[in-house]
Amino acid sequence: MYQIQQSTKGCRETRRVEGNMTYTVCRLNGRPVRASESLTELGDGMGYWFENGKVVAIQRFHDGSTIFFNRGRLTEVYFDGGSEIQSEFSARERQELETLARNGFRNIFRKLNVR
């Protein structure tokens, strides 16, 4: 996670608050490298990290779990700051998380006019 966060250092953030939701996109050289949506008061939500236009990690803010992908394929889920790692997944888990990686950020992009 540290390495992914370092890869977004210096990015330019755009933020929009709409009702009780906060949407952010951070860009480097015009390309999104991080996006998130969260409940403004609670901070609960999801964050997405991108490399070369593809999601490489998703963090669930409510429990701190981080989901990692390699070329769109689910590889690992870290729980409790990495003290517990899951690397085997049922077909359903894999499908749900890989679909989330492909589509979960689209609403954030729509809210902030990212193409």
Coordinates of C-alpha atoms in Angstrom, one line a residue, residues 12-18 21-27 34 36 38 40 108 111-112:
R12 CA -3.6 17.3 -8.3
E13 CA -6.8 16.6 -6.5
T14 CA -10.3 17.6 -7.6
R15 CA -13.1 17.3 -4.9
R16 CA -16.8 17.6 -5.0
V17 CA -19.2 17.4 -2.1
E18 CA -22.8 16.5 -3.1
M21 CA -21.1 12.3 -0.3
T22 CA -17.5 13.5 -1.1
Y23 CA -16.0 12.5 -4.5
T24 CA -12.3 13.0 -5.3
V25 CA -10.0 12.3 -8.2
C26 CA -6.3 12.9 -8.1
R27 CA -4.4 13.2 -11.4
R34 CA -6.5 7.8 -7.4
S36 CA -12.6 7.9 -4.0
S38 CA -17.0 8.5 0.8
T40 CA -18.6 13.1 4.2
I108 CA -16.8 9.1 -9.2
K111 CA -19.5 13.2 -10.9
L112 CA -16.1 14.9 -11.6

